GROMACS .gro file of C-alpha atoms in nm:
model
  196
    1MET     CA    1  -2.774   2.419   3.010
    2SER     CA    2  -2.452   2.276   3.155
    3ARG     CA    3  -2.359   1.913   3.103
    4ASP     CA    4  -2.192   1.719   3.383
    5ILE     CA    5  -1.850   1.581   3.286
    6MET     CA    6  -1.951   1.242   3.428
    7ARG     CA    7  -2.234   1.213   3.173
    8ALA     CA    8  -2.038   1.337   2.873
    9LYS     CA    9  -1.915   1.110   2.594
   10PHE     CA   10  -1.540   1.129   2.536
   11LEU     CA   11  -1.301   0.955   2.300
   12VAL     CA   12  -0.944   0.945   2.428
   13PHE     CA   13  -0.719   0.889   2.128
   14ASP     CA   14  -0.361   0.872   2.009
   15LEU     CA   15  -0.189   0.832   1.674
   16GLU     CA   16   0.150   0.712   1.558
   17MET     CA   17   0.282   0.861   1.235
   18THR     CA   18   0.567   0.819   0.987
   19GLY     CA   19   0.698   1.164   1.083
   20LEU     CA   20   0.587   1.502   1.214
   21SER     CA   21   0.457   1.676   0.900
   22PRO     CA   22   0.085   1.637   0.821
   23GLU     CA   23   0.166   1.744   0.464
   24ARG     CA   24   0.447   1.494   0.402
   25ASP     CA   25   0.388   1.209   0.648
   26SER     CA   26   0.107   0.965   0.721
   27ILE     CA   27  -0.078   0.798   1.009
   28ILE     CA   28   0.034   0.440   1.083
   29GLU     CA   29  -0.163   0.359   1.401
   30ILE     CA   30  -0.483   0.479   1.564
   31GLY     CA   31  -0.580   0.390   1.919
   32ALA     CA   32  -0.886   0.510   2.109
   33VAL     CA   33  -1.069   0.456   2.437
   34PRO     CA   34  -1.438   0.557   2.452
   35LEU     CA   35  -1.551   0.692   2.789
   36GLU     CA   36  -1.870   0.817   2.947
   37GLY     CA   37  -1.734   1.049   3.211
   38VAL     CA   38  -1.440   0.841   3.333
   39ALA     CA   39  -1.605   0.499   3.285
   40PRO     CA   40  -1.540   0.274   2.984
   41ASP     CA   41  -1.810   0.317   2.720
   42GLY     CA   42  -1.745   0.043   2.469
   43ASP     CA   43  -1.450  -0.151   2.338
   44TYR     CA   44  -1.105  -0.009   2.280
   45PHE     CA   45  -1.038   0.081   1.919
   46PHE     CA   46  -0.709   0.000   1.750
   47THR     CA   47  -0.601  -0.024   1.391
   48PRO     CA   48  -0.269  -0.014   1.217
   49VAL     CA   49  -0.277   0.192   0.896
   50GLN     CA   50  -0.078   0.114   0.584
   51PRO     CA   51   0.165   0.403   0.537
   52TYR     CA   52   0.182   0.581   0.205
   53THR     CA   53   0.507   0.755   0.300
   54HIS     CA   54   0.844   0.632   0.427
   55ILE     CA   55   0.873   0.590   0.806
   56LYS     CA   56   1.143   0.827   0.929
   57SER     CA   57   1.416   0.690   1.157
   58GLU     CA   58   1.325   0.941   1.431
   59SER     CA   59   0.970   0.805   1.435
   60LYS     CA   60   1.090   0.443   1.434
   61ARG     CA   61   1.283   0.515   1.754
   62ILE     CA   62   0.956   0.621   1.921
   63HIS     CA   63   0.714   0.350   1.806
   64GLY     CA   64   0.948   0.078   1.679
   65LEU     CA   65   0.744   0.021   1.362
   66ASP     CA   66   0.870  -0.010   1.007
   67GLY     CA   67   0.710  -0.081   0.671
   68ASP     CA   68   0.743  -0.458   0.717
   69ASP     CA   69   0.524  -0.437   1.029
   70LEU     CA   70   0.249  -0.257   0.838
   71TRP     CA   71   0.234  -0.408   0.491
   72MET     CA   72  -0.083  -0.604   0.576
   73ALA     CA   73  -0.250  -0.310   0.755
   74PRO     CA   74  -0.568  -0.162   0.609
   75PRO     CA   75  -0.517   0.149   0.396
   76ALA     CA   76  -0.619   0.490   0.529
   77ASP     CA   77  -0.943   0.498   0.328
   78ILE     CA   78  -1.059   0.186   0.519
   79ALA     CA   79  -0.910   0.252   0.865
   80LEU     CA   80  -0.986   0.621   0.911
   81PRO     CA   81  -1.363   0.618   0.846
   82GLN     CA   82  -1.396   0.360   1.126
   83PHE     CA   83  -1.228   0.602   1.367
   84PHE     CA   84  -1.429   0.899   1.237
   85GLU     CA   85  -1.753   0.708   1.300
   86LEU     CA   86  -1.645   0.625   1.656
   87ALA     CA   87  -1.555   0.992   1.718
   88ARG     CA   88  -1.893   1.123   1.601
   89GLY     CA   89  -2.079   1.294   1.886
   90ARG     CA   90  -1.787   1.259   2.130
   91ILE     CA   91  -1.543   1.509   2.275
   92LEU     CA   92  -1.192   1.412   2.173
   93VAL     CA   93  -0.929   1.389   2.448
   94GLY     CA   94  -0.557   1.363   2.384
   95GLN     CA   95  -0.219   1.442   2.527
   96LYS     CA   96  -0.103   1.753   2.339
   97PRO     CA   97  -0.331   1.648   2.050
   98GLN     CA   98  -0.274   1.941   1.813
   99LEU     CA   99  -0.040   1.746   1.584
  100ASP     CA  100  -0.264   1.438   1.586
  101LEU     CA  101  -0.563   1.657   1.498
  102ALA     CA  102  -0.373   1.815   1.208
  103PHE     CA  103  -0.302   1.465   1.074
  104LEU     CA  104  -0.668   1.365   1.113
  105TRP     CA  105  -0.795   1.675   0.930
  106LYS     CA  106  -0.544   1.620   0.649
  107ALA     CA  107  -0.637   1.250   0.626
  108ALA     CA  108  -1.009   1.332   0.619
  109LYS     CA  109  -0.951   1.559   0.319
  110THR     CA  110  -0.732   1.298   0.149
  111VAL     CA  111  -0.955   0.992   0.197
  112GLY     CA  112  -1.286   1.179   0.189
  113GLY     CA  113  -1.381   1.085   0.544
  114ASP     CA  114  -1.632   1.275   0.754
  115PHE     CA  115  -1.435   1.392   1.057
  116ALA     CA  116  -1.702   1.575   1.257
  117ALA     CA  117  -1.544   1.629   1.599
  118ASP     CA  118  -1.670   1.943   1.772
  119TRP     CA  119  -1.421   1.977   2.055
  120ALA     CA  120  -1.084   1.843   2.160
  121ILE     CA  121  -0.943   1.853   2.512
  122ASP     CA  122  -0.571   1.857   2.595
  123VAL     CA  123  -0.497   1.646   2.904
  124SER     CA  124  -0.166   1.829   2.953
  125LYS     CA  125  -0.360   2.157   2.997
  126ILE     CA  126  -0.577   1.993   3.264
  127PHE     CA  127  -0.266   1.851   3.431
  128SER     CA  128  -0.099   2.195   3.434
  129ALA     CA  129  -0.410   2.349   3.593
  130VAL     CA  130  -0.427   2.077   3.861
  131PHE     CA  131  -0.050   2.064   3.922
  132PRO     CA  132   0.078   2.416   3.842
  133ASP     CA  133   0.416   2.344   4.005
  134ARG     CA  134   0.487   2.049   3.772
  135HIS     CA  135   0.637   2.157   3.443
  136ARG     CA  136   0.695   1.817   3.280
  137THR     CA  137   0.384   1.723   3.085
  138SER     CA  138   0.504   1.425   2.886
  139LEU     CA  139   0.259   1.137   2.903
  140ASP     CA  140   0.494   0.932   3.120
  141ALA     CA  141   0.557   1.223   3.361
  142MET     CA  142   0.185   1.295   3.399
  143ALA     CA  143   0.110   0.925   3.451
  144ARG     CA  144   0.374   0.896   3.726
  145ALA     CA  145   0.240   1.210   3.896
  146VAL     CA  146  -0.106   1.052   3.932
  147GLY     CA  147   0.026   0.709   4.034
  148ILE     CA  148   0.017   0.526   3.702
  149PHE     CA  149   0.334   0.339   3.614
  150ALA     CA  150   0.373   0.188   3.268
  151LYS     CA  151   0.705   0.041   3.163
  152ARG     CA  152   0.734   0.023   2.789
  153GLU     CA  153   1.008   0.018   2.532
  154PHE     CA  154   0.811   0.180   2.249
  155HIS     CA  155   0.504   0.399   2.215
  156ASN     CA  156   0.193   0.242   2.069
  157ALA     CA  157  -0.125   0.431   1.977
  158LEU     CA  158  -0.358   0.214   2.186
  159GLY     CA  159  -0.120   0.190   2.481
  160ASP     CA  160  -0.079   0.568   2.485
  161ALA     CA  161  -0.457   0.618   2.454
  162ILE     CA  162  -0.515   0.385   2.751
  163ILE     CA  163  -0.258   0.568   2.965
  164THR     CA  164  -0.403   0.905   2.861
  165ALA     CA  165  -0.753   0.783   2.956
  166LYS     CA  166  -0.625   0.675   3.298
  167VAL     CA  167  -0.456   1.013   3.352
  168PHE     CA  168  -0.777   1.191   3.246
  169ALA     CA  169  -0.982   0.974   3.485
  170ALA     CA  170  -0.742   1.053   3.770
  171LEU     CA  171  -0.761   1.428   3.701
  172VAL     CA  172  -1.141   1.457   3.684
  173PRO     CA  173  -1.197   1.443   4.066
  174LYS     CA  174  -0.921   1.701   4.112
  175MET     CA  175  -1.086   1.923   3.848
  176ASN     CA  176  -1.415   1.897   4.036
  177LEU     CA  177  -1.243   2.035   4.347
  178MET     CA  178  -1.129   2.331   4.135
  179GLY     CA  179  -1.485   2.400   4.016
  180ILE     CA  180  -1.440   2.234   3.676
  181SER     CA  181  -1.732   1.992   3.675
  182THR     CA  182  -1.919   2.071   3.355
  183VAL     CA  183  -1.828   2.004   2.995
  184GLU     CA  184  -1.841   2.377   2.930
  185SER     CA  185  -1.592   2.457   3.208
  186LEU     CA  186  -1.366   2.172   3.090
  187ILE     CA  187  -1.371   2.301   2.734
  188SER     CA  188  -1.297   2.651   2.857
  189ALA     CA  189  -0.999   2.526   3.060
  190ALA     CA  190  -0.842   2.275   2.824
  191ARG     CA  191  -0.970   2.292   2.468
  192VAL     CA  192  -0.747   2.298   2.166
  193ARG     CA  193  -0.818   2.467   1.838
  194MET     CA  194  -1.018   2.259   1.593
  195ALA     CA  195  -0.954   2.341   1.230
  196GLY     CA  196  -1.065   2.164   0.921
   0.00000   0.00000   0.00000
């Protein structure tokens, strides 16, 4: 039986990390927006995470965070299980989420969390299907294309999750016009590999 996208439970999420290697770097922020279809379905989720690795200068230029900003943050074994619980039973949605997912799987193994997500959807794949002539799929470019303008100096996990949720919500009606109106058709069009 097919499930209507508008009745499905999603969790739009974003992470900030100390660098780009799941093996050598760590998560420092988690932001998430729960949705039912495109409607809010609970409070936003945000937590900083105490890093256990040095924050690389390239990453600092993106999110503007350093160790001093995070010394009072909860450690991963406290912060991550809260996110994993929120994700349970929901379809994850992210903007090019493969790297974020790799960090989550690694963190789940490290802290012993139960990361039980079944599916993850890539908003940039949906965007490319809806706008095949647009080749820029950065979060800011996709947001501008659907009429969302967010001026910001640095990236932040919750801010990026909110913008991603707004882009996703703007794309759903356009997907419906293309015949993508069920969870199954959405997963077929835009899923990313889930590996544990």
